[in-house]
Coordinates of C-alpha atoms in Angstrom, one line a residue:
X1 CA 12.4 7.3 10.6
X2 CA 10.2 6.7 8.4
X3 CA 6.3 7.2 9.5
X4 CA 4.4 8.1 6.4
X5 CA 5.7 6.0 3.0
X6 CA 4.5 6.0 -0.4
X7 CA 5.1 3.8 -3.6
X8 CA 4.6 4.0 -6.9
X9 CA 4.7 1.4 -9.7
X10 CA 6.1 2.5 -13.0
X11 CA 5.3 1.1 -16.3
X12 CA 6.9 3.3 -19.3
X13 CA 6.0 6.3 -17.1
X14 CA 6.7 9.3 -18.8
X15 CA 9.2 11.3 -16.6
X16 CA 6.8 14.6 -16.9
X17 CA 4.4 12.9 -14.8
X18 CA 5.7 11.2 -12.6
X19 CA 8.2 14.7 -11.9
X20 CA 4.4 16.0 -11.4
X21 CA 3.2 13.6 -8.6
X22 CA 6.3 13.3 -7.1
X23 CA 6.1 17.5 -6.6
X24 CA 2.8 17.3 -5.5
X25 CA 4.2 14.6 -3.0
X26 CA 6.9 16.9 -2.1
X27 CA 4.9 20.2 -1.7
X28 CA 2.4 17.9 0.9
X29 CA 5.5 17.7 3.1
X30 CA 4.1 14.7 5.1
X31 CA 5.5 12.0 3.2
X32 CA 8.9 10.6 4.4
X33 CA 9.9 8.1 1.9
X34 CA 8.9 7.4 -1.8
X35 CA 9.3 4.4 -3.4
X36 CA 9.1 4.2 -6.9
X37 CA 9.3 0.1 -8.5
X38 CA 9.9 0.4 -12.1
X39 CA 8.4 -2.6 -13.9
X40 CA 9.4 -1.2 -17.2
X41 CA 11.2 -3.6 -19.9
X42 CA 14.2 -0.6 -20.1
X43 CA 15.7 1.9 -17.3
X44 CA 15.1 5.2 -18.3
X45 CA 17.4 7.6 -15.6
X46 CA 16.0 10.4 -14.3
X47 CA 17.5 13.0 -11.5
X48 CA 14.2 12.4 -9.6
X49 CA 15.6 8.9 -8.3
X50 CA 18.4 10.8 -7.0
X51 CA 16.5 12.9 -4.2
X52 CA 17.3 11.7 -0.7
X53 CA 13.6 10.9 0.3
X54 CA 13.2 8.2 -2.9
X55 CA 14.4 4.8 -3.3
X56 CA 14.2 3.5 -6.8
X57 CA 14.2 -0.1 -7.2
X58 CA 14.2 -1.6 -11.0
X59 CA 12.1 -5.1 -11.2
X60 CA 13.9 -7.8 -13.2
X61 CA 10.6 -7.6 -15.2
X62 CA 7.3 -6.6 -15.2
X63 CA 6.1 -8.4 -11.9
X64 CA 2.5 -6.7 -11.6
X65 CA 1.0 -3.7 -9.7
X66 CA -0.2 -5.2 -6.4
X67 CA 3.5 -7.1 -6.4
X68 CA 5.0 -4.1 -6.7
X69 CA 3.6 -2.5 -4.2
X70 CA 4.3 -5.3 -2.0
X71 CA 8.0 -4.5 -2.3
X72 CA 7.1 -1.0 -1.1
X73 CA 5.1 -2.3 1.7
X74 CA 7.1 -4.5 3.3
X75 CA 9.9 -1.8 3.3
X76 CA 7.1 0.3 5.4
X77 CA 6.6 -2.7 7.8
X78 CA 10.3 -3.2 8.6
X79 CA 10.3 0.6 9.5
X80 CA 7.3 0.6 11.6
X81 CA 5.8 3.2 9.4
X82 CA 2.5 4.3 10.7
X83 CA 0.5 4.8 7.2
X84 CA 1.6 4.2 3.3
X85 CA 0.2 5.9 0.0
X86 CA -0.2 3.6 -2.9
X87 CA -0.4 6.0 -5.9
X88 CA -0.9 5.7 -9.6
X89 CA 1.6 8.0 -11.2
X90 CA -1.2 9.9 -13.3
X91 CA -2.3 11.7 -10.6
X92 CA -2.1 15.1 -9.1
X93 CA -3.5 17.0 -6.1
X94 CA -3.3 20.0 -3.8
X95 CA -0.7 19.9 -1.0
X96 CA -3.4 19.9 1.4
X97 CA -4.9 16.7 0.5
X98 CA -3.1 14.5 2.1
X99 CA -2.7 15.9 5.2
X100 CA -6.6 16.1 5.2
X101 CA -6.3 12.0 5.0
X102 CA -3.9 11.4 7.4
X103 CA -6.0 13.5 9.6
X104 CA -9.0 11.8 9.4
X105 CA -7.1 8.4 9.6
X106 CA -5.9 9.5 13.3
X107 CA -8.9 10.4 13.9
X108 CA -10.5 6.9 14.0
X109 CA -8.2 3.9 14.7
X110 CA -11.0 1.7 13.3
X111 CA -10.2 3.1 9.6
X112 CA -7.8 0.7 7.9
X113 CA -8.1 2.2 4.4
X114 CA -9.3 5.6 2.8
X115 CA -9.7 6.8 -0.7
X116 CA -10.5 10.3 -1.5
X117 CA -12.8 12.1 -4.0
X118 CA -11.4 10.9 -7.4
X119 CA -12.2 13.1 -10.0
X120 CA -11.1 13.8 -14.1
X121 CA -8.8 16.9 -14.9
X122 CA -12.2 18.2 -16.2
X123 CA -13.4 18.0 -12.6
X124 CA -15.7 15.5 -13.0
X125 CA -16.6 12.8 -11.0
X126 CA -15.2 8.9 -11.0
X127 CA -17.6 6.7 -9.5
X128 CA -14.8 4.3 -7.7
X129 CA -16.8 3.5 -4.7
X130 CA -18.1 0.0 -5.3
X131 CA -19.9 -2.7 -3.8
X132 CA -17.9 -6.5 -3.8
X133 CA -18.5 -7.4 -7.6
X134 CA -20.8 -10.5 -8.9
X135 CA -19.8 -11.6 -12.7
X136 CA -22.3 -9.3 -13.8
X137 CA -20.6 -6.5 -12.4
X138 CA -17.3 -6.9 -14.0
X139 CA -17.8 -8.8 -17.5
X140 CA -21.4 -8.7 -18.6
X141 CA -22.1 -4.9 -18.1
X142 CA -19.1 -4.4 -20.0
X143 CA -20.0 -6.4 -23.2
X144 CA -23.9 -5.7 -22.9
X145 CA -24.8 -3.8 -26.1
X146 CA -28.7 -2.5 -27.3
X147 CA -31.6 -3.3 -25.6
X148 CA -29.3 -4.6 -22.6
X149 CA -27.2 -1.1 -22.5
X150 CA -29.7 0.2 -20.5
X151 CA -30.1 -2.7 -17.8
X152 CA -26.4 -2.3 -17.5
X153 CA -26.8 1.5 -16.8
X154 CA -29.4 0.7 -14.2
X155 CA -27.0 -1.9 -12.5
X156 CA -24.0 0.5 -12.3
X157 CA -26.2 2.4 -10.0
X158 CA -26.1 0.5 -7.4
X159 CA -22.8 -1.3 -7.9
X160 CA -21.0 2.3 -8.2
X161 CA -23.6 3.6 -5.2
X162 CA -23.9 6.7 -7.5
X163 CA -27.2 6.8 -5.6
X164 CA -25.2 8.3 -2.7
X165 CA -24.0 11.7 -4.3
X166 CA -20.4 10.8 -3.1
X167 CA -21.0 14.0 -1.2
X168 CA -20.2 12.2 2.4
X169 CA -18.4 9.9 4.1
X170 CA -19.2 6.0 3.4
X171 CA -17.7 2.6 4.6
X172 CA -17.3 1.0 1.0
X173 CA -15.9 -2.8 0.5
X174 CA -13.7 -2.0 -2.8
X175 CA -12.3 0.8 -3.3
X176 CA -9.9 2.0 -6.4
X177 CA -6.9 1.0 -6.6
X178 CA -5.6 4.6 -8.0
X179 CA -4.6 6.0 -4.9
X180 CA -5.5 4.0 -1.6
X181 CA -4.1 5.0 2.2
X182 CA -3.1 2.2 4.2
X183 CA -2.9 1.8 8.2
X184 CA 0.3 -0.3 8.2
X185 CA -0.5 -2.0 11.1
X186 CA -3.4 -3.2 9.9
X187 CA -1.9 -4.4 6.4
X188 CA 0.7 -6.5 8.9
X189 CA -2.9 -8.2 10.2
X190 CA -4.6 -8.6 6.8
X191 CA -1.8 -9.4 4.4
X192 CA -0.6 -7.4 1.3
X193 CA -1.7 -7.2 -2.4
X194 CA -2.4 -10.9 -3.4
X195 CA 0.4 -11.6 -6.0
X196 CA -1.8 -13.8 -8.3
X197 CA -3.3 -10.9 -9.8
X198 CA -1.3 -8.8 -12.0
X199 CA -3.5 -6.0 -12.5
X200 CA -7.3 -5.3 -12.1
X201 CA -8.3 -7.2 -9.6
X202 CA -5.7 -6.6 -6.7
X203 CA -7.8 -3.5 -5.0
X204 CA -11.1 -5.5 -4.6
X205 CA -9.4 -7.9 -3.2
X206 CA -7.3 -6.1 -0.5
X207 CA -9.9 -3.7 0.4
X208 CA -12.8 -6.5 0.9
X209 CA -10.2 -8.4 3.4
X210 CA -9.5 -5.2 5.0
X211 CA -13.2 -4.5 5.2
X212 CA -13.9 -7.6 7.0
X213 CA -12.1 -6.6 10.1
X214 CA -11.4 -2.4 9.7
X215 CA -13.3 0.3 8.1
X216 CA -12.7 0.9 4.6
X217 CA -13.8 4.6 4.1
X218 CA -14.3 6.7 1.2
X219 CA -13.7 10.2 2.3
X220 CA -14.8 13.2 -0.2
X221 CA -13.3 16.1 2.2
X222 CA -10.0 15.0 0.3
X223 CA -9.7 15.3 -3.4
X224 CA -7.3 14.3 -6.3
X225 CA -7.4 14.1 -9.6
X226 CA -6.8 11.4 -11.8
X227 CA -6.3 10.9 -15.5
X228 CA -7.9 7.9 -16.0
X229 CA -6.6 5.9 -19.2
X230 CA -8.9 2.9 -19.4
X231 CA -6.5 0.9 -20.8
X232 CA -8.4 -2.5 -21.4
X233 CA -11.0 0.0 -23.0
X234 CA -8.4 0.7 -25.5
X235 CA -5.8 -2.5 -25.8
X236 CA -6.9 -6.3 -26.7
X237 CA -3.8 -7.0 -24.7
X238 CA -5.1 -5.2 -21.4
X239 CA -8.4 -6.5 -22.2
X240 CA -7.3 -9.8 -22.1
X241 CA -5.3 -9.1 -18.9
X242 CA -8.3 -7.7 -17.4
X243 CA -10.5 -10.8 -18.3
X244 CA -7.8 -13.1 -16.7
X245 CA -7.5 -11.4 -13.4
X246 CA -11.4 -11.3 -13.0
X247 CA -11.2 -14.8 -13.9
X248 CA -8.5 -15.3 -10.9
X249 CA -10.5 -13.2 -8.2
X250 CA -13.6 -15.1 -8.7
X251 CA -12.0 -18.5 -8.9
X252 CA -10.5 -17.4 -5.7
X253 CA -13.8 -16.0 -3.9
X254 CA -16.4 -17.8 -5.9
X255 CA -18.4 -17.0 -8.4
X256 CA -22.3 -17.1 -8.1
X257 CA -22.2 -18.4 -4.4
X258 CA -20.0 -16.0 -2.7
X259 CA -22.1 -15.4 0.9
X260 CA -19.9 -13.1 2.4
X261 CA -20.5 -11.0 -0.7
X262 CA -23.9 -11.0 0.0
X263 CA -24.0 -10.4 3.6
X264 CA -21.4 -7.1 2.8
X265 CA -23.4 -6.0 0.3
X266 CA -26.8 -6.6 2.0
X267 CA -25.2 -4.3 4.8
X268 CA -23.6 -1.6 3.1
X269 CA -27.0 -1.4 0.8
X270 CA -29.2 -1.1 3.8
X271 CA -26.9 1.7 5.8
X272 CA -26.5 3.9 2.8
X273 CA -30.5 3.5 2.0
X274 CA -30.9 5.2 5.6
X275 CA -28.4 8.0 5.2
X276 CA -29.6 8.8 1.6

């Protein structure tokens, strides 16, 4: 019986990197089934795929991040799983981290989605709690230079909720896709990842849909390490993929007229400023 499942989408992932996160999952002794969805152009044989609690699925083509995880989530729903972890392969964590997250979810059935504190290998905090983005947040600040760079930095301070210090649990309408814990019954209600988004916009889309009906929280008591590659900053191809999917996101939700965004962000900011 699968109570807690997890999925990792692979794309030319090194065996050492995958082996590390798989060892951490195994050491946690809490995940019943791990789905490995391989979007790579070539299949690379690995002993990791042969473990009894691992299901390896080779895609016929690169179907994207969200679509890959949806394959596993559908299996989790079919198996009546209670919780499902969505993981990047470039993360690692201590064995008790997953237990802490599950325990917090079980304390409060109104929580549909949880993200732990995410740090870089050097221990520095990654600011992955965000408001629902405006076009400025996802486009302009990326390209502003010179005297406008300070404007972008100040805007990021609010957009990434840096003023909170990331020291306490907070409700967040946009949580990073590098590590997500979902209540499966909530996913059945709000839907899976939107597959029109190949990569980069699927996390804000699914979090805001979840936030409309459940709590979506940042939980700092559990910590994971993320070797954030920021591929769209290094590759013109990945930058283009990023831009295309952000355009699709705003085409769906609205560019400058998004009443829900305004209402949600206002409520979040009002609540957080009282807490700080």
